[in-house]
Protein backbone atom coordinates (compact mmCIF):
# COMPACT_ATOMS: atom_id res chain seq x y z
CA MET A 1 65.36 -48.05 -2.30
CA VAL A 2 64.83 -45.24 -0.13
CA ARG A 3 68.20 -43.18 0.12
CA ASP A 4 69.98 -42.83 3.45
CA THR A 5 69.34 -39.86 5.63
CA THR A 6 71.19 -36.67 5.23
CA SER A 7 73.43 -35.02 8.04
CA ASP A 8 70.47 -33.41 9.64
CA GLY A 9 68.70 -36.65 10.09
CA LYS A 10 66.03 -36.09 7.22
CA THR A 11 65.66 -38.50 4.40
CA PRO A 12 65.58 -36.82 0.83
CA PHE A 13 62.40 -37.54 -1.03
CA PRO A 14 62.95 -40.61 -3.03
CA GLY A 15 60.23 -40.18 -5.63
CA GLY A 16 56.63 -41.32 -5.46
CA ARG A 17 57.40 -44.79 -7.22
CA GLU A 18 60.07 -45.49 -4.84
CA VAL A 19 57.68 -44.65 -1.79
CA ILE A 20 55.09 -46.90 -3.14
CA ARG A 21 57.60 -49.74 -3.93
CA LYS A 22 58.90 -49.51 -0.24
CA ALA A 23 55.33 -49.50 1.04
CA LEU A 24 54.75 -52.72 -0.98
CA GLN A 25 58.02 -54.42 0.44
CA LEU A 26 56.70 -53.45 4.02
CA LYS A 27 53.31 -55.09 3.33
CA ASN A 28 55.12 -58.44 2.62
CA ILE A 29 54.73 -58.30 -1.31
CA PRO A 30 57.17 -60.65 -2.65
CA GLU A 31 59.85 -58.84 -4.54
CA ASN A 32 59.26 -60.37 -7.69
CA THR A 33 55.25 -59.22 -7.52
CA ILE A 34 55.94 -55.51 -6.81
CA GLU A 35 56.74 -54.73 -10.49
CA ILE A 36 53.48 -56.18 -11.37
CA CYS A 37 51.83 -54.16 -8.55
CA LEU A 38 53.23 -51.20 -9.75
CA ALA A 39 52.02 -51.60 -13.41
CA SER A 40 48.59 -51.06 -11.78
CA ILE A 41 49.35 -47.30 -11.62
CA THR A 42 49.66 -45.35 -14.67
CA ALA A 43 52.27 -42.69 -15.43
CA SER A 44 49.77 -39.88 -15.27
CA THR A 45 48.36 -41.10 -11.98
CA LEU A 46 51.87 -41.58 -10.46
CA LYS A 47 52.74 -38.01 -11.50
CA GLN A 48 49.74 -36.91 -9.73
CA TYR A 49 50.41 -38.77 -6.68
CA ASN A 50 54.08 -37.69 -6.60
CA SER A 51 53.29 -34.24 -5.22
CA GLY A 52 51.11 -35.53 -2.64
CA LEU A 53 53.62 -38.23 -1.29
CA ARG A 54 56.29 -35.37 -1.55
CA LEU A 55 54.21 -33.08 0.95
CA TRP A 56 53.36 -36.05 3.29
CA TRP A 57 57.21 -36.94 3.11
CA THR A 58 58.34 -33.46 4.13
CA PHE A 59 55.58 -33.03 6.56
CA CYS A 60 56.64 -36.34 8.29
CA ASN A 61 60.52 -35.34 8.10
CA THR A 62 59.70 -31.96 9.85
CA ARG A 63 57.89 -33.98 12.75
CA LEU A 64 60.67 -36.72 12.82
CA VAL A 65 58.10 -39.46 12.28
CA ASN A 66 58.13 -42.56 9.84
CA PRO A 67 56.21 -41.56 7.00
CA PHE A 68 55.47 -45.44 6.26
CA CYS A 69 53.64 -45.59 9.61
CA VAL A 70 50.59 -43.61 8.84
CA THR A 71 48.05 -42.75 11.64
CA ILE A 72 44.61 -41.22 11.28
CA PRO A 73 45.58 -38.17 13.78
CA ALA A 74 48.76 -37.76 11.70
CA LEU A 75 47.01 -37.98 8.44
CA LEU A 76 44.18 -35.46 9.55
CA ASP A 77 46.98 -33.02 10.86
CA PHE A 78 48.81 -33.04 7.36
CA LEU A 79 45.59 -32.39 5.56
CA THR A 80 44.60 -29.68 8.17
CA CYS A 81 47.77 -27.95 7.49
CA GLN A 82 47.14 -28.21 3.77
CA PHE A 83 43.44 -27.07 4.09
CA ASN A 84 44.92 -24.05 6.00
CA ILE A 85 47.07 -22.85 3.23
CA GLY A 86 44.33 -22.74 0.75
CA VAL A 87 44.42 -26.25 -0.75
CA SER A 88 41.14 -27.31 -2.68
CA PHE A 89 38.86 -30.19 -1.95
CA GLY A 90 40.01 -31.93 -4.81
CA SER A 91 43.67 -31.49 -4.13
CA LEU A 92 43.07 -32.79 -0.43
CA ASN A 93 41.28 -35.90 -1.76
CA SER A 94 44.31 -36.61 -4.16
CA TYR A 95 46.87 -36.24 -1.40
CA ARG A 96 44.44 -38.96 0.58
CA SER A 97 44.51 -41.11 -2.37
CA ALA A 98 48.38 -40.81 -2.58
CA ILE A 99 48.98 -41.71 1.19
CA ALA A 100 46.58 -44.73 0.68
CA GLN A 101 49.06 -46.33 -1.53
CA ILE A 102 51.43 -46.23 1.58
CA ALA A 103 48.54 -46.90 4.45
CA GLY A 104 46.02 -48.90 2.28
CA PRO A 105 42.60 -47.91 1.19
CA GLU A 106 40.84 -48.59 4.33
CA ILE A 107 41.84 -44.90 5.50
CA ALA A 108 39.05 -43.67 3.09
CA SER A 109 36.41 -45.43 5.18
CA ASP A 110 37.57 -44.21 8.46
CA PHE A 111 34.64 -42.15 9.83
CA ARG A 112 37.27 -39.58 10.95
CA VAL A 113 38.62 -39.07 7.59
CA LYS A 114 35.07 -38.97 6.05
CA ARG A 115 33.98 -36.29 8.84
CA PHE A 116 37.05 -34.35 7.71
CA PHE A 117 36.24 -34.28 3.96
CA LYS A 118 32.37 -33.46 4.66
CA GLY A 119 33.65 -30.46 6.58
CA VAL A 120 35.74 -29.49 4.07
CA PHE A 121 33.14 -29.91 1.16
CA SER A 122 30.98 -27.65 3.63
CA LEU A 123 33.58 -25.02 3.95
CA ARG A 124 35.39 -24.89 0.61
CA PRO A 125 33.17 -27.07 -1.83
CA PRO A 126 34.54 -28.13 -5.21
CA ARG A 127 33.51 -26.13 -8.07
CA PRO A 128 33.45 -26.72 -11.82
CA ARG A 129 36.40 -25.15 -13.79
CA TYR A 130 33.90 -23.13 -15.80
CA GLU A 131 30.62 -21.43 -14.78
CA ASN A 132 29.68 -21.09 -18.54
CA VAL A 133 31.28 -22.31 -21.69
CA TRP A 134 31.64 -20.95 -25.06
CA ASP A 135 29.33 -21.83 -28.07
CA PRO A 136 30.88 -24.31 -30.38
CA ASP A 137 29.21 -22.29 -33.39
CA ILE A 138 32.09 -19.96 -32.96
CA ALA A 139 34.63 -22.60 -33.79
CA LEU A 140 32.62 -24.33 -36.69
CA GLY A 141 32.11 -20.93 -38.34
CA TYR A 142 35.85 -20.40 -37.95
CA ALA A 143 36.46 -23.76 -39.50
CA ARG A 144 33.98 -23.40 -42.28
CA ALA A 145 35.96 -20.49 -43.51
CA LEU A 146 38.98 -22.71 -43.87
CA ASN A 147 39.33 -24.56 -47.37
CA ASN A 148 41.09 -28.02 -46.59
CA LYS A 149 43.07 -28.10 -49.82
CA THR A 150 44.76 -24.53 -49.56
CA LEU A 151 45.50 -24.73 -46.01
CA SER A 152 49.18 -24.74 -44.83
CA LEU A 153 49.79 -28.00 -42.91
CA PRO A 154 50.23 -26.41 -39.62
CA CYS A 155 46.75 -24.65 -40.08
CA LEU A 156 45.30 -28.04 -41.16
CA THR A 157 46.54 -29.48 -38.24
CA LYS A 158 44.91 -26.97 -35.82
CA LYS A 159 41.65 -27.27 -37.53
CA LEU A 160 41.61 -31.16 -37.41
CA VAL A 161 42.59 -31.34 -33.52
CA LEU A 162 39.94 -28.64 -32.79
CA LEU A 163 37.02 -30.40 -34.80
CA LEU A 164 38.30 -33.92 -33.50
CA ALA A 165 37.97 -32.76 -30.11
CA LEU A 166 34.61 -31.40 -30.46
CA ALA A 167 33.37 -34.00 -32.67
CA THR A 168 34.08 -36.60 -30.22
CA GLY A 169 34.21 -35.18 -26.78
CA GLN A 170 37.27 -36.83 -25.90
CA ARG A 171 40.17 -36.08 -23.64
CA ILE A 172 43.51 -34.73 -25.41
CA GLN A 173 45.01 -37.71 -23.90
CA THR A 174 42.80 -39.86 -26.10
CA LEU A 175 43.48 -37.98 -29.28
CA SER A 176 47.21 -38.18 -28.68
CA LEU A 177 46.81 -42.02 -28.72
CA ILE A 178 45.30 -42.39 -32.26
CA ASN A 179 47.07 -44.82 -34.36
CA ILE A 180 46.65 -44.76 -38.03
CA ASP A 181 46.53 -48.43 -38.12
CA ASN A 182 43.27 -48.30 -36.13
CA ILE A 183 41.60 -45.91 -38.19
CA VAL A 184 38.80 -47.62 -40.54
CA VAL A 185 37.39 -45.93 -43.47
CA LEU A 186 33.93 -46.97 -44.30
CA ASN A 187 31.35 -45.67 -46.99
CA ASP A 188 29.79 -43.22 -44.45
CA LYS A 189 31.88 -42.95 -41.66
CA VAL A 190 35.55 -43.20 -40.09
CA GLU A 191 35.91 -45.13 -37.17
CA ILE A 192 38.88 -44.88 -35.02
CA ARG A 193 39.65 -47.58 -32.32
CA ILE A 194 41.72 -46.68 -29.02
CA PRO A 195 43.20 -49.81 -27.66
CA ASN A 196 45.70 -48.19 -25.43
CA ARG A 197 45.17 -47.63 -21.84
CA ILE A 198 43.70 -44.25 -20.84
CA LYS A 199 42.37 -42.52 -17.86
CA THR A 200 39.09 -44.47 -17.79
CA SER A 201 40.36 -47.85 -18.56
CA GLY A 202 39.39 -50.72 -16.50
CA VAL A 203 38.41 -54.37 -16.21
CA ASN A 204 35.25 -54.75 -18.13
CA LYS A 205 35.15 -51.18 -19.37
CA LEU A 206 34.90 -50.86 -23.20
CA GLN A 207 37.75 -48.83 -25.01
CA PRO A 208 36.78 -45.86 -26.67
CA LEU A 209 35.48 -45.96 -30.60
CA LEU A 210 35.37 -42.62 -32.00
CA VAL A 211 32.84 -42.56 -34.87
CA LEU A 212 33.07 -39.61 -37.54
CA PRO A 213 30.24 -39.45 -40.26
CA PHE A 214 31.04 -38.04 -43.51
CA TYR A 215 29.43 -34.66 -43.88
CA LYS A 216 29.44 -34.16 -47.64
CA THR A 217 26.93 -31.15 -47.59
CA ASP A 218 29.60 -28.83 -46.29
CA PRO A 219 33.32 -30.48 -46.51
CA ASN A 220 34.90 -27.83 -44.51
CA LEU A 221 33.04 -28.84 -41.48
CA CYS A 222 33.40 -32.71 -42.32
CA VAL A 223 35.78 -34.15 -39.85
CA ALA A 224 36.26 -37.13 -41.45
CA GLY A 225 37.40 -35.32 -44.62
CA VAL A 226 39.56 -33.17 -42.57
CA LEU A 227 41.33 -36.42 -41.23
CA LEU A 228 41.81 -37.98 -44.75
CA GLU A 229 43.19 -34.79 -46.07
CA TYR A 230 45.60 -34.61 -43.08
CA LEU A 231 46.66 -38.28 -43.63
CA LYS A 232 47.30 -37.56 -47.43
CA ARG A 233 49.42 -34.36 -46.66
CA THR A 234 51.51 -36.03 -43.79
CA LYS A 235 51.96 -39.71 -45.68
CA GLU A 236 55.54 -38.33 -46.86
CA ASP A 237 56.59 -36.58 -43.68
CA ARG A 238 55.56 -39.30 -41.10
CA GLY A 239 57.84 -42.24 -42.11
CA GLN A 240 57.53 -45.08 -39.77
CA CYS A 241 55.78 -42.79 -37.34
CA MET A 242 52.20 -44.73 -36.77
CA SER A 243 50.75 -41.87 -34.77
CA LEU A 244 48.03 -39.87 -36.41
CA PHE A 245 49.59 -36.52 -35.15
CA ILE A 246 53.16 -35.63 -35.95
CA THR A 247 55.05 -32.25 -35.32
CA ASN A 248 54.91 -29.97 -38.14
CA LYS A 249 58.79 -29.30 -38.06
CA LYS A 250 61.53 -31.81 -38.99
CA PRO A 251 62.36 -34.17 -37.77
CA HIS A 252 58.76 -35.25 -37.60
CA ARG A 253 57.94 -37.37 -34.58
CA ARG A 254 54.76 -38.24 -32.79
CA ALA A 255 52.96 -35.06 -31.11
CA SER A 256 52.73 -35.28 -27.50
CA THR A 257 49.66 -34.56 -25.39
CA GLN A 258 51.12 -31.10 -24.63
CA THR A 259 51.74 -30.33 -28.25
CA ILE A 260 48.17 -31.14 -29.36
CA GLY A 261 46.84 -29.34 -26.34
CA ARG A 262 49.00 -26.13 -27.52
CA TRP A 263 47.45 -26.56 -31.02
CA ILE A 264 43.89 -26.67 -29.80
CA GLY A 265 44.83 -23.49 -27.64
CA GLN A 266 45.96 -21.66 -30.73
CA ALA A 267 43.11 -22.57 -32.75
CA LEU A 268 40.70 -21.31 -29.87
CA LYS A 269 42.75 -17.99 -30.03
CA ASP A 270 42.29 -17.97 -33.85
CA CYS A 271 38.41 -18.35 -33.42
CA GLY A 272 38.60 -15.04 -31.15
CA LEU A 273 37.89 -16.85 -27.73
CA ASP A 274 39.58 -15.60 -24.58
CA THR A 275 42.23 -18.38 -23.87
CA SER A 276 43.24 -16.80 -20.64
CA GLN A 277 39.67 -17.94 -19.54
CA PHE A 278 39.31 -21.02 -21.89
CA LYS A 279 41.76 -23.89 -21.75
CA PRO A 280 42.22 -26.80 -24.39
CA GLN A 281 40.31 -28.98 -22.45
CA SER A 282 37.33 -26.62 -22.66
CA THR A 283 36.47 -28.26 -25.91
CA ARG A 284 35.09 -31.12 -23.91
CA HIS A 285 32.95 -28.79 -21.88
CA ALA A 286 31.55 -26.99 -24.88
CA SER A 287 31.04 -30.10 -27.03
CA THR A 288 29.35 -32.17 -24.44
CA SER A 289 27.08 -29.15 -23.34
CA LYS A 290 25.92 -28.44 -26.81
CA ALA A 291 25.04 -32.14 -27.25
CA ALA A 292 22.82 -31.88 -24.45
CA ARG A 293 21.15 -28.62 -25.10
CA SER A 294 20.50 -30.12 -28.57
CA GLY A 295 18.43 -32.84 -27.04
CA VAL A 296 21.24 -35.89 -26.98
CA SER A 297 20.47 -38.19 -24.08
CA TYR A 298 22.88 -38.20 -20.95
CA ASP A 299 23.66 -42.03 -21.68
CA THR A 300 25.01 -41.23 -25.43
CA ILE A 301 27.04 -38.39 -24.14
CA ARG A 302 28.66 -40.52 -21.38
CA LEU A 303 29.35 -43.27 -23.95
CA ALA A 304 30.80 -40.86 -26.23
CA ALA A 305 33.03 -38.75 -23.80
CA GLY A 306 33.95 -41.89 -22.00
CA TRP A 307 32.26 -41.51 -18.73
CA SER A 308 30.65 -44.70 -17.01
CA SER A 309 26.98 -45.40 -16.88
CA LYS A 310 27.03 -44.43 -13.05
CA SER A 311 28.94 -41.47 -13.57
CA ASN A 312 27.71 -38.17 -12.41
CA THR A 313 30.75 -36.01 -13.73
CA PHE A 314 28.75 -34.48 -16.64
CA ALA A 315 25.89 -33.46 -14.81
CA ARG A 316 28.20 -31.82 -11.96
CA PHE A 317 31.22 -30.31 -13.92
CA TYR A 318 30.51 -30.34 -17.77
CA ASN A 319 26.98 -29.46 -18.51
CA ARG A 320 27.25 -25.48 -18.40
CA PRO A 321 25.53 -22.79 -20.14
CA VAL A 322 26.76 -20.99 -23.17
CA GLN A 323 28.47 -17.69 -22.33
CA ASP A 324 26.87 -14.81 -23.99
CA ASN A 325 27.69 -11.69 -22.11
CA THR A 326 25.51 -9.62 -24.47
CA VAL A 327 22.04 -11.06 -23.51
CA PHE A 328 21.22 -8.63 -21.01
CA ALA A 329 22.21 -5.52 -22.99
CA ARG A 330 20.18 -6.84 -26.19
CA ALA A 331 17.13 -7.61 -24.05
CA VAL A 332 17.19 -3.82 -22.83
CA LEU A 333 17.97 -2.34 -26.08
CA ASN A 334 15.49 -4.67 -27.81
CA ILE A 335 18.27 -5.86 -30.19
CA ALA A 336 17.52 -8.97 -32.14
């Protein structure tokens, strides 16, 4: 429930989930239906909405207006205030989506809101995180030099998460959900099914199927082989934990998305990459961009990386040229 007002007449922010719950109550959703409706919002999406709803709540409290009575002029005033302090197009759109949980999805189709976002797009267009991306061959060279059999478990773990991220093009969230019960070893490949709900899950959408072919000519680069070695090494430590990735230190438990991201970041640093510029999720940019340069069709890339057939995300934000700051100097100096 929304908490009582404080002595200054302002109501403390109760949290995004409670705000959405109250909004559903105000729209006459039956009480026994509300939990089902709330289940439609993932924890990660709710976390994203929380910041926008908090800002909207503070904005309404400051002006002594009811945050559940959303008017288009008030919404535009709020978004303009955020724009004026430098908030990006993407964040403003996220705030609008959060407030739509109170007002309803129709606010997105209002001509005034559409006109506002067209203006923001013109004045502050969204840009990809990376203008260019690192060459995966750098990571492959690093991995090739590491013998699976002699690596320490922490190093083997870093090698596996890096190669798995590159070979599948999947988000770190997806890698964190791999369950050993869903790993199927075949003669020529390893298949990994992801039945859990992920960011791109939806009605009539296929869940990810990760396919890792055996690469017997170069065992140190065979992701399937590294995976099997990791399973062998961690068998005694994992106990009842069915998640593929477990923490390196006792008590061993399921590795979180944050932990896996940290491992990838450490591996990128070990490769000699600038981790202040390239974050763990840059593996997704690097692998999909290389696949495109190698002639892989966009449809195949979309399917592997989890984008829908209608998505233009790859073309807009992920297909980046490889970074090579030596090209100009090499051309001038005629260095091969």
